[in-house]
Coordinates of C-alpha atoms in Angstrom, one line a residue:
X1469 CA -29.2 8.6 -18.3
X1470 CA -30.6 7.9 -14.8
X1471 CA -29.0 8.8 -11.8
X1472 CA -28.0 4.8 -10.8
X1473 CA -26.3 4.4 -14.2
X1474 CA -24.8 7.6 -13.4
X1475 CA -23.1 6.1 -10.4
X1476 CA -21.6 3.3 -12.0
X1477 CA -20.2 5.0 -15.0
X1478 CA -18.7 7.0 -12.5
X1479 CA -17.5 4.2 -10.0
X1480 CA -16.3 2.7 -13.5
X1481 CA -14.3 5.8 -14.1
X1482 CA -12.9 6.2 -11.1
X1483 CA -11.4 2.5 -11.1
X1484 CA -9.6 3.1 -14.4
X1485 CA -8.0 6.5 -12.9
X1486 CA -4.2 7.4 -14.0
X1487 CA -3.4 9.8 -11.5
X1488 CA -4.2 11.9 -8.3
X1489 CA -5.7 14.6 -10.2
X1490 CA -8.4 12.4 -12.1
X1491 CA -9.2 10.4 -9.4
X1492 CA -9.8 13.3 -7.5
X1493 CA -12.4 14.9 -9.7
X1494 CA -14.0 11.8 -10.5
X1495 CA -14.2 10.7 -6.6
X1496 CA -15.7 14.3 -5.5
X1497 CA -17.8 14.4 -8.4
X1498 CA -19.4 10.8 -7.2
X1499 CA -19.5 12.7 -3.4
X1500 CA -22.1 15.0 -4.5
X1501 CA -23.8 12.9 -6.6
X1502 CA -24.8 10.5 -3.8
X1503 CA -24.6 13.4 -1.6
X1504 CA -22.0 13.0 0.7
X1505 CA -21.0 16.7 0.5
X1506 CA -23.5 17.3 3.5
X1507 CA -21.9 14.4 6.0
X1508 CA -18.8 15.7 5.5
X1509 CA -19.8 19.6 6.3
X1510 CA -22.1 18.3 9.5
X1511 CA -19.6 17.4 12.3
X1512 CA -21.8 15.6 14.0
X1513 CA -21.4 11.8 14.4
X1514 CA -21.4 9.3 17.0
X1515 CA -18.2 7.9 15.5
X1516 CA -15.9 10.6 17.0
X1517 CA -16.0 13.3 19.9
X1518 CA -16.5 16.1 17.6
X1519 CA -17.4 18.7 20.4
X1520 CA -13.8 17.5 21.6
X1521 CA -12.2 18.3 18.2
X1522 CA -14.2 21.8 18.2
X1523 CA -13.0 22.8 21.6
X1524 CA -9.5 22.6 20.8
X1525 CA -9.2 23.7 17.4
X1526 CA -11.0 27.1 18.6
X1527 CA -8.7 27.1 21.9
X1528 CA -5.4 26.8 19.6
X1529 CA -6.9 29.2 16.8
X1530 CA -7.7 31.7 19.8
X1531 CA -4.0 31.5 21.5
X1532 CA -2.4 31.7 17.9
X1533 CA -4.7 34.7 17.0
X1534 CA -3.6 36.3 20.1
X1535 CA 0.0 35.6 19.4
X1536 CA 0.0 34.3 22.7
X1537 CA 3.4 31.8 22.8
X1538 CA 3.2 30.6 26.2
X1539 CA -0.5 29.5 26.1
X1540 CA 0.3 27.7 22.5
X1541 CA 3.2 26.3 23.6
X1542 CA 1.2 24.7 26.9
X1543 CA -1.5 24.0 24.6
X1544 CA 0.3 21.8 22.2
X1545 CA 2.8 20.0 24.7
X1546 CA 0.1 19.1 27.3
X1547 CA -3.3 18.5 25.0
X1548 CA -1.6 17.2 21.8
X1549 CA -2.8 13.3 21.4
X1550 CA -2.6 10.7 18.7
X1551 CA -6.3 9.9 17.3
X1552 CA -8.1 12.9 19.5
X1553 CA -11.7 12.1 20.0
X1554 CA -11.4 8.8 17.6
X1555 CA -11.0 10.8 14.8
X1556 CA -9.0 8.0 13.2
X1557 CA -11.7 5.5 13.3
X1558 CA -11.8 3.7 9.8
X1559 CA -15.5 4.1 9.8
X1560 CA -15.0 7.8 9.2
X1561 CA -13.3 7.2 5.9
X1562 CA -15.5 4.9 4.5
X1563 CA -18.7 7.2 3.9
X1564 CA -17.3 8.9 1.1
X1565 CA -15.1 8.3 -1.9
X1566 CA -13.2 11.3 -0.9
X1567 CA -11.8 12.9 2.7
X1568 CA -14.0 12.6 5.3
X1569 CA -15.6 15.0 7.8
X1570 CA -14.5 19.1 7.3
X1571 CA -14.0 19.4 11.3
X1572 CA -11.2 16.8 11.4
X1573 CA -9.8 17.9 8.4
X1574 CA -9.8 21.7 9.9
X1575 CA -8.6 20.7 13.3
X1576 CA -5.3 18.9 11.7
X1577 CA -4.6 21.8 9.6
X1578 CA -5.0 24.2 12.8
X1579 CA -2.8 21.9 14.6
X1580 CA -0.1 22.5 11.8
X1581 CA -0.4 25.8 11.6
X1582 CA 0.4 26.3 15.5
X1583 CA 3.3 24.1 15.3
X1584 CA 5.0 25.7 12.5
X1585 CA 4.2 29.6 14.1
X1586 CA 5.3 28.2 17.2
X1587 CA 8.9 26.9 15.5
X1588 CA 9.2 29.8 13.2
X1589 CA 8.3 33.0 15.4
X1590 CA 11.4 35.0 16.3
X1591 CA 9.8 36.4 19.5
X1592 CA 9.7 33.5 21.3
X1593 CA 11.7 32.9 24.5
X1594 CA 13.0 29.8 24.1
X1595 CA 16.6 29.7 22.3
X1596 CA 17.0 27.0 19.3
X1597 CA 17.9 23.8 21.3
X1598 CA 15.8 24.5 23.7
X1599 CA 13.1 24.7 21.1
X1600 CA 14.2 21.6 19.5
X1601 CA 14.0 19.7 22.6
X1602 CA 10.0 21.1 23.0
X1603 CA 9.1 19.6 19.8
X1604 CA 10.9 16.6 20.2
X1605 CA 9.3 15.8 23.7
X1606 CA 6.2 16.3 21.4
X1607 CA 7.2 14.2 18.5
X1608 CA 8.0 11.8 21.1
X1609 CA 4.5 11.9 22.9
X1610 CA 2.6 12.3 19.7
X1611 CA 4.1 9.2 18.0
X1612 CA 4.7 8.6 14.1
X1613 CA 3.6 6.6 11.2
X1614 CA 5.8 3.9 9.4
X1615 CA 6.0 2.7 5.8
X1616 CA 6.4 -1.1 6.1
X1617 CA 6.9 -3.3 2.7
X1618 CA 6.5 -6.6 2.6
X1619 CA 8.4 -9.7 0.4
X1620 CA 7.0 -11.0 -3.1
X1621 CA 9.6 -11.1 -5.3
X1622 CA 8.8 -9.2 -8.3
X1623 CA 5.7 -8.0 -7.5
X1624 CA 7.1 -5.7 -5.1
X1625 CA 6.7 -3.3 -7.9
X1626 CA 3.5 -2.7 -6.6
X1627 CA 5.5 -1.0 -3.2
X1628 CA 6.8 1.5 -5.9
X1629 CA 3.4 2.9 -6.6
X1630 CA 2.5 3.0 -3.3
X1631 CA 5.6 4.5 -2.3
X1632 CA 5.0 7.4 -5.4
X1633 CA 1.1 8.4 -4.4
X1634 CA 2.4 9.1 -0.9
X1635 CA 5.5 10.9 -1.7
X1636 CA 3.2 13.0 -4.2
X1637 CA 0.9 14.1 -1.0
X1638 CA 3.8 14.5 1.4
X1639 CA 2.5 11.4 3.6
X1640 CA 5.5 9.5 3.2
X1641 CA 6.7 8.6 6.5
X1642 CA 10.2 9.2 7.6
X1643 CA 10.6 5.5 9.3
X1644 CA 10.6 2.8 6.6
X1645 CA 10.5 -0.8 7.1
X1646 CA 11.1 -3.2 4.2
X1647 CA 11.6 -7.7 4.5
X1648 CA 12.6 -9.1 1.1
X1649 CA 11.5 -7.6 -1.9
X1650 CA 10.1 -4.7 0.2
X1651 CA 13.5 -4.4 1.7
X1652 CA 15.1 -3.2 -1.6
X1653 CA 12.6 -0.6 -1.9
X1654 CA 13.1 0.6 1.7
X1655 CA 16.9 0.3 1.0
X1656 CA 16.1 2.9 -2.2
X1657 CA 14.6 5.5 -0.2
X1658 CA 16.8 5.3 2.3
X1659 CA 19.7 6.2 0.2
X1660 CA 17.7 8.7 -2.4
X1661 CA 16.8 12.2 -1.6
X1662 CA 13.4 13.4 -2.3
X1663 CA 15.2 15.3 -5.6
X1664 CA 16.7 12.0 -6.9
X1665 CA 13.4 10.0 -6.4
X1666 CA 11.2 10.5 -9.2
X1667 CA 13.6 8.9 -11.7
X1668 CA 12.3 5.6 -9.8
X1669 CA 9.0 6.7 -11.1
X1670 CA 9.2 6.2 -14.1
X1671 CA 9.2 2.4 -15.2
X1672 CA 11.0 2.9 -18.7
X1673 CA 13.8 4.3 -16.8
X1674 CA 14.4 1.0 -14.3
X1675 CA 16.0 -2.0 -15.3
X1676 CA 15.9 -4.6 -13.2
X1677 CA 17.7 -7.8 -13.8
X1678 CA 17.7 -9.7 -10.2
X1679 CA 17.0 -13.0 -11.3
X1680 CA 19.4 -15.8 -13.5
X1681 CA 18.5 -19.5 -13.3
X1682 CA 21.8 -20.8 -11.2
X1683 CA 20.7 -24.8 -12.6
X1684 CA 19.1 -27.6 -11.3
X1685 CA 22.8 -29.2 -9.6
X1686 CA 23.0 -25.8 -7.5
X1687 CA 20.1 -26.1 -6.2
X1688 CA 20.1 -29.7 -5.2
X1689 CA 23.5 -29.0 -3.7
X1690 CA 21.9 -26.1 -1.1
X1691 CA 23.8 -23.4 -3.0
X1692 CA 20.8 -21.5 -4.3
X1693 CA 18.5 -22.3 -7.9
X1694 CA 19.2 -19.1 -8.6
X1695 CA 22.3 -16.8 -9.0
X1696 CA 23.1 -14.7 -5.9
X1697 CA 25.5 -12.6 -7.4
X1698 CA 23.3 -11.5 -10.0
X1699 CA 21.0 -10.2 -7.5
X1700 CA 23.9 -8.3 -5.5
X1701 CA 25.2 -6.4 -8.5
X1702 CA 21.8 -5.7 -8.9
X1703 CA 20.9 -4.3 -5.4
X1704 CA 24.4 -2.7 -5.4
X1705 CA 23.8 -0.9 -8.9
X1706 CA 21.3 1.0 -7.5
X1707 CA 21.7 1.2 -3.9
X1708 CA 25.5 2.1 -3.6
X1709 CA 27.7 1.2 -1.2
X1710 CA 26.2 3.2 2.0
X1711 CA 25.8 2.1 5.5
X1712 CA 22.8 2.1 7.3
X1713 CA 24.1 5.5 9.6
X1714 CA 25.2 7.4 6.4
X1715 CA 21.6 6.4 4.3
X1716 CA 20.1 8.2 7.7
X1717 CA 22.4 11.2 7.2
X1718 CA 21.5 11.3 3.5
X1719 CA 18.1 11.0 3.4
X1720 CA 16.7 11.5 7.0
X1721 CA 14.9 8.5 6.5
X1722 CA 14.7 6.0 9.2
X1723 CA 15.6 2.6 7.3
X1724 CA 14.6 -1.2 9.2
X1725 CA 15.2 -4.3 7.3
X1726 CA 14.0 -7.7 8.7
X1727 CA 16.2 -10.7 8.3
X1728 CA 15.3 -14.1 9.5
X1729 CA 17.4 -16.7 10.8
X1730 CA 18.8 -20.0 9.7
X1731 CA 19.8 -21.5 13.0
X1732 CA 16.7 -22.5 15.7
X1733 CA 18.9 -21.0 18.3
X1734 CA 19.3 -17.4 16.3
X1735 CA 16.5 -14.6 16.7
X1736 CA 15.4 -12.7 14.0
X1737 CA 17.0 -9.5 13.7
X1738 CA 15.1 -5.7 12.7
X1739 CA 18.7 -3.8 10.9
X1740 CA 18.7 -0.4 11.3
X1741 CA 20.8 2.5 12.0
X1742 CA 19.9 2.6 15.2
X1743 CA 20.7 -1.7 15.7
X1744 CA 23.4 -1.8 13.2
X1745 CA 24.6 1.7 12.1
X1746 CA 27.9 0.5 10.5
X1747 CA 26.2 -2.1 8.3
X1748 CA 25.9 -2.2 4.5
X1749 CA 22.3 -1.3 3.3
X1750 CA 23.1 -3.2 0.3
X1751 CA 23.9 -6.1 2.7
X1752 CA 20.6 -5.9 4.6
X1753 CA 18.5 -6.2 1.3
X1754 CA 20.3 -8.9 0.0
X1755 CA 20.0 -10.8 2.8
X1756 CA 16.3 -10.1 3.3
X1757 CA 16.1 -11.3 -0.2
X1758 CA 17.8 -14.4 0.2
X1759 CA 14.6 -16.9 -0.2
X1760 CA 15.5 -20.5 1.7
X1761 CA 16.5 -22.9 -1.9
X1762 CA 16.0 -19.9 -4.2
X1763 CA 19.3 -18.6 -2.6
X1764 CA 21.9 -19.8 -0.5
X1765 CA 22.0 -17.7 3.4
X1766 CA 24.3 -14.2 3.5
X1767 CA 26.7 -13.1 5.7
X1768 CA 26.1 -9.9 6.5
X1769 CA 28.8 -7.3 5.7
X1770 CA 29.7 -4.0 7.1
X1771 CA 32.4 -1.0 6.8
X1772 CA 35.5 -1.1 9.4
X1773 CA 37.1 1.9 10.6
X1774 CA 39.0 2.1 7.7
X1775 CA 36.2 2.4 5.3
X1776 CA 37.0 -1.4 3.7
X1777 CA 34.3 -3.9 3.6
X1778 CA 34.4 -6.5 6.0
X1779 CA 32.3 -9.1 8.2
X1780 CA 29.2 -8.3 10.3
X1781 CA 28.8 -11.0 13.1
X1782 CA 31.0 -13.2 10.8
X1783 CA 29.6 -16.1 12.1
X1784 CA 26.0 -16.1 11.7
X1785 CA 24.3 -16.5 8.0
X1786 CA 21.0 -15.1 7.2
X1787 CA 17.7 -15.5 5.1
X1788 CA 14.6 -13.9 3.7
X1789 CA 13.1 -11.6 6.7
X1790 CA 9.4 -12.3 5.3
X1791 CA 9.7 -15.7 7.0
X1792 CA 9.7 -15.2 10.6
X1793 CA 9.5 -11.0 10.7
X1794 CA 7.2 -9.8 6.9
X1795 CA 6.4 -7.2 9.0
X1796 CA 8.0 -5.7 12.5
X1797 CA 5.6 -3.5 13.7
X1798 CA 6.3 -4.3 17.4
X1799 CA 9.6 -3.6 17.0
X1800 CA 9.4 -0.3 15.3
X1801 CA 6.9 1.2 18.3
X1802 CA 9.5 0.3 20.3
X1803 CA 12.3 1.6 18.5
X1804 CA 11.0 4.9 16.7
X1805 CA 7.1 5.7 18.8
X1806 CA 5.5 3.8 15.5
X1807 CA 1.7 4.0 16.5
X1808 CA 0.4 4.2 13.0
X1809 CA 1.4 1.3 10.4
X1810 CA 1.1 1.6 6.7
X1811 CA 1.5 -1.5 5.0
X1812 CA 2.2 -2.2 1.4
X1813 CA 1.2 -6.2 0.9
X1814 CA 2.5 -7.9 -2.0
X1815 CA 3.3 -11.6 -1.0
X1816 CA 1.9 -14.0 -3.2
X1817 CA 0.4 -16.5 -0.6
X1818 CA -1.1 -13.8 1.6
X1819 CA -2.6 -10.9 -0.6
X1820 CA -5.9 -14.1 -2.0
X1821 CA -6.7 -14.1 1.7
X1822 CA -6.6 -10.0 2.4
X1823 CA -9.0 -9.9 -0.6
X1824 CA -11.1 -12.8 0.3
X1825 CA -11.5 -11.2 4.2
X1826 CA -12.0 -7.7 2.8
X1827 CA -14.8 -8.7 0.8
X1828 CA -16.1 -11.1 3.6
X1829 CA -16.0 -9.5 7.0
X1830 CA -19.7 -8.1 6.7
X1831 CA -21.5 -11.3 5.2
X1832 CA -23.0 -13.0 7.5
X1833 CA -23.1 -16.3 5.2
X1834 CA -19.5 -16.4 4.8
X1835 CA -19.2 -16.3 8.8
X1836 CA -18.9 -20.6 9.0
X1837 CA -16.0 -20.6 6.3
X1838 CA -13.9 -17.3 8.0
X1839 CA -14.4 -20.2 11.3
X1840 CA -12.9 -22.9 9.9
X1841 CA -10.4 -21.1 8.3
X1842 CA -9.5 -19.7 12.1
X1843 CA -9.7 -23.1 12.9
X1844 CA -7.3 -25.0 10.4
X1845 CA -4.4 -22.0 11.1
X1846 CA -4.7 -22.4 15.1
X1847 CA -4.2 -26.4 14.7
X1848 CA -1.7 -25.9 11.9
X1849 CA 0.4 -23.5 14.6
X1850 CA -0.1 -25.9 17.2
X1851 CA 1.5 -28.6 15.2
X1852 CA 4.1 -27.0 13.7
X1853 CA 5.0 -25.1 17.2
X1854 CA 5.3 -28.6 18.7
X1855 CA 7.3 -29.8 16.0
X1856 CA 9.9 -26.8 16.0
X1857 CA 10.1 -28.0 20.3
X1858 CA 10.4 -31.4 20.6
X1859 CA 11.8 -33.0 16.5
X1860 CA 15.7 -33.8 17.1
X1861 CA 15.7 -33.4 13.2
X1862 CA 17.7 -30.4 12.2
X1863 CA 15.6 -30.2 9.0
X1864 CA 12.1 -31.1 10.2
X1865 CA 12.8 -28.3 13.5
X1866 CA 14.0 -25.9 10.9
X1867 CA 11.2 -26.0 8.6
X1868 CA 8.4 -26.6 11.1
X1869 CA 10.0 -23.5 13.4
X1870 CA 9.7 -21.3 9.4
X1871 CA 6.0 -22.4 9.2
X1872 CA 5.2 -21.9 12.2
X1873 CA 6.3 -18.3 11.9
X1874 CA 4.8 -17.8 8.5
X1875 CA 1.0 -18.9 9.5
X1876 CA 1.2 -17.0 13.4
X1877 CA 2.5 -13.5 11.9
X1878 CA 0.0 -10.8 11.2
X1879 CA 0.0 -9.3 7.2
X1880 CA -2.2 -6.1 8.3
X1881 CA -1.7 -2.6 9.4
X1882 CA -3.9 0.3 9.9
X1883 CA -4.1 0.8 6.6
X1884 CA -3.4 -2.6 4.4
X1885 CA -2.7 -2.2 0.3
X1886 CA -2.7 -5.2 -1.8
X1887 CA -2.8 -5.6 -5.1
X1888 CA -5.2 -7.9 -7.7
X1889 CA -3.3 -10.9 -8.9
X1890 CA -3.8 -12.6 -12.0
X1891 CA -2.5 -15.1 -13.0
X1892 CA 0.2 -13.5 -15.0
X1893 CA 1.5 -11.8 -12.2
X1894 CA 2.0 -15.4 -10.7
X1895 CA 3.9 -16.3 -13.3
X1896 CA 6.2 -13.3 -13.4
X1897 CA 7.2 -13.6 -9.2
X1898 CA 10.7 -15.7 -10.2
X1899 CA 10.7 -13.7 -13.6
X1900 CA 13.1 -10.1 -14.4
X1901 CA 10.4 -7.8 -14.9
X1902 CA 9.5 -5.8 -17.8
X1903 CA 8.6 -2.1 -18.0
X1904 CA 5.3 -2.7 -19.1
X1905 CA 4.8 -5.3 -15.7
X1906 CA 6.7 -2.9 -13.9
X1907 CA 3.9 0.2 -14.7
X1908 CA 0.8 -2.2 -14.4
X1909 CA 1.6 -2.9 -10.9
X1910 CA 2.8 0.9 -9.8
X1911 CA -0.2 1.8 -11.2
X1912 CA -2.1 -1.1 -9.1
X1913 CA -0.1 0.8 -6.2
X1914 CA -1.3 4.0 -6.7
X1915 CA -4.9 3.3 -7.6
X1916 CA -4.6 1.5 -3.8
X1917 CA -3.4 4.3 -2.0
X1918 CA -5.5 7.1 -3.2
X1919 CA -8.9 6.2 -1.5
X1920 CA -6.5 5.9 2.1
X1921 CA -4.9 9.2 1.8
X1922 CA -7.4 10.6 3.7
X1923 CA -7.4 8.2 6.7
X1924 CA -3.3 8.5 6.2
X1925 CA -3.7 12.5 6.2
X1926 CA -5.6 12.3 9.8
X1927 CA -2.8 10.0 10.9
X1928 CA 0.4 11.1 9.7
X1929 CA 0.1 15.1 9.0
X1930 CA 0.6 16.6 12.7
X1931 CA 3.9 14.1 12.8
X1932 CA 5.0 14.9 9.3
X1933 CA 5.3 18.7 10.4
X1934 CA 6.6 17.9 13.8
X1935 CA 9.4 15.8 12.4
X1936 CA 9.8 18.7 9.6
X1937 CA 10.1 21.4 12.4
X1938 CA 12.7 19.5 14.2
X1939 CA 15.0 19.6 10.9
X1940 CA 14.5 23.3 10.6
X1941 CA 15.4 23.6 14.6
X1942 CA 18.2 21.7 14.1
X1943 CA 19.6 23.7 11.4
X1944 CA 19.0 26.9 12.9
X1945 CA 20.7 25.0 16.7
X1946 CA 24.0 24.6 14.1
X1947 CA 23.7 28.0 12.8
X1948 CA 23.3 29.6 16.7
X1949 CA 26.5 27.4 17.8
X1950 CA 28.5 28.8 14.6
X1951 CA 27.8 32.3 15.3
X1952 CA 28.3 31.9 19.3
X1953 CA 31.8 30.2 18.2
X1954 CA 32.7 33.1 15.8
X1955 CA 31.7 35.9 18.5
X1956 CA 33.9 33.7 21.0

């Protein structure tokens, strides 16, 4: 066999993976056959500021060697930056099927290392809140990734694959952001602990039953084509009845669910424990699920202060968050120091065009058709903006103001994962899924993520182990208190 044919049985092999492990192998084996072992072990490239990256992987080494606190703790609080050098840039992960250069790689690790001698010395001056307040200053300055799921119905099993190869790396951020189908997922991790997660792994063990066919007269009369209630229980069954503050307390995971208004005068809303900490998750999702004509607008519920269900903002009603807000990335930099976005893209009328611009954006040819594509969504916002302005119709302002919304959003993140539709899976959106459609689209999820991990490594390691740092610190701050209180 020659070496080209080689290659593609390879590249064959490596597409039909079933897990980490295989994929792996077969990715590093294809590294050296095309021999990218060598770019990855030369740090030079004109890409990133490698001599940067050098400088101060040997300065914290050095100070760490040298157990030298104060110079560490300096170090890290006044030279630790988000994407040092441009080591982030995407073109550094795309010159090898697996990881990218060794420097960067070596620099993040050393960066880890520091942070967790610094946090777990017992020589060091600082007392426990005072060392939780130094690595959240950091945590602060460094910035975080997010998770953010968008709608599509049932395919949104595809955000369950997605969610598993992270969670098997330790890369799955903390601060989760989930509109529609997306938003049950969030809504899962934010009530499940990392012990109680796996059994959403495993497709044979779900059953999910969100969708019954309401008839024809229901949906003519606004209430909904299909059964609401059916998709409550559901969401309930496996969510619970937590709010938004006690999912946080749970889990430690930072849960935001975008719901989108029915009203032209309303603002979408971003629901989270910080926004809305007495709110039902359950609640959220459903009404981030609530399609406009698929089912009728929610009103949001939360717990009083006697623990019973009642009312959130009693008078409002709300709808799928994919229409106005799929995915809130603004918000969350705002609200949680977001500066990396992962997103997990499953809608139906958007994932055809990720593809299509994927597989375009270096042909030259295609260049006239990506322009008059640009062209046909700048006109088709300018109409529908001036519609959702100047119509007096309730129902021509309402729908022109969710168009508008739909084509001027952005679908991308840093890193974007989509899935390959066919035309099964277009047929299954309205449809209960089975296990079988279930496991071909985690898979589809996983086989996504695996050739990002790297980029996602670069981008969300340093924060992982600040964030894991602060929940040490902040049990060891409750154990100081306790034992100052007992000597009291």
């Amino acid at each position: 066999m020659n070496k080209q044919a080689h290659i593609n049985k390879l590249q064959r092999y490596l597409s039909q993976a079933n897990s980490y492990e295989q994929w792996s192998e077969i990715a590093q084996t294809l590294d050296e056959a095309l021999d990218h072992q060598q770019w990855k072990l030369d740090p030079y490239s004109d890409i990133y500021n490698f001599e940067v990256l050098s400088e101060r992987m040997h300065a914290l080494r050095n100070l760490r060697l040298e157990n030298d606190l104060s110079g560490l703790s300096r170090a890290l609080r006044e030279g630790l930056h988000h994407d040092l050098g441009n080591m982030g840039d995407p073109r550094l992960y795309n010159q090898s099927y697996f990881g990218t250069k060794r420097l960067i790689d070596d620099y993040v690790d050393e960066v880890c290392i520091a942070l967790r001698y610094l946090c777990d010395h017992p020589q060091s001056a600082l007392l426990p809140a005072q060392k939780l307040d130094f690595f959240k200053a950091i945590l602060l300055s460094y910035g975080r990734p997010a998770l953010l799921m968008s709608g599509g119905a049932s395919l949104g099993a595809f955000h369950l694959g997605a969610v598993k190869a992270l969670w098997e790396r330790d890369l799955l951020p903390q601060v989760i952001a989930g509109s529609s189908a997306g938003s049950i997922i969030a809504a899962l991790l934010g009530t499940h602990t990392d012990e109680e997660l796996p059994e959403f792994f495993d497709p044979n063990a779900l059953s999910l039953k969100p969708w019954k066919w309401a008839g024809l007269l229901s949906g003519l009369r606004g209430k909904g084509f299909m059964e609401q209630r059916q998709l409550q229980e559901t969401i309930r069954d496996y969510i619970g009845d937590y709010t938004m503050q006690e999912a946080f307390e749970r889990t430690g995971r930072s849960v935001n669910i975008s719901v989108s208004p029915v009203k032209h005068h309303q603002k979408e809303r971003l629901l989270s424990g910080y926004t809305s900490p007495y709110l039902l998750m359950w609640s959220a999702a459903l009404a981030s699920c609530a399609v406009p004509t698929i089912f009728p607008p929610v009103q949001l519920q939360q717990k009083d202060e006697t623990g019973q269900q009642s009312p959130y903002m009693p008078r409002l009603r709300w709808v799928d968050g994919s229409v106005v807000s799929d995915l809130p990335i603004e918000r969350l930099r705002h609200l949680h120091d977001v500066n990396f976005s992962i997103v997990s893209q499953t809608n139906p009328h958007v994932v055809p065009f990720l593809k299509e611009e994927h597989e375009q954006s270096n042909k030259l040819h295609h260049l006239p058709a990506r322009i008059l594509k640009g062209e046909l969504r700048f006109h088709g916002e300018a109409v529908f903006d001036y519609l959702r302005k100047n119509t007096t119709n309730s129902i021509v302002r309402q729908t022109s103001g969710q168009m508008y919304s739909l084509l001027s959003q952005s679908y991308k993140g840093d890193v974007t994962l989509s899935p390959r539709y066919k035309l099964k899976h277009y047929a299954g959106v309205l449809s209960n899924p089975s296990s079988e459609f279930i496991s071909e689209l985690m898979l589809q999820g996983e086989r996504a993520t695996w050739p990002r991990l790297a980029m996602i490594n670069t981008h969300a390691k340093i924060s992982k182990t600040l964030e894991q740092c602060i929940s040490d610190l902040k049990k060891s701050v409750r154990a100081h208190r306790a034992t100052l209180r007992v000597i009291a």
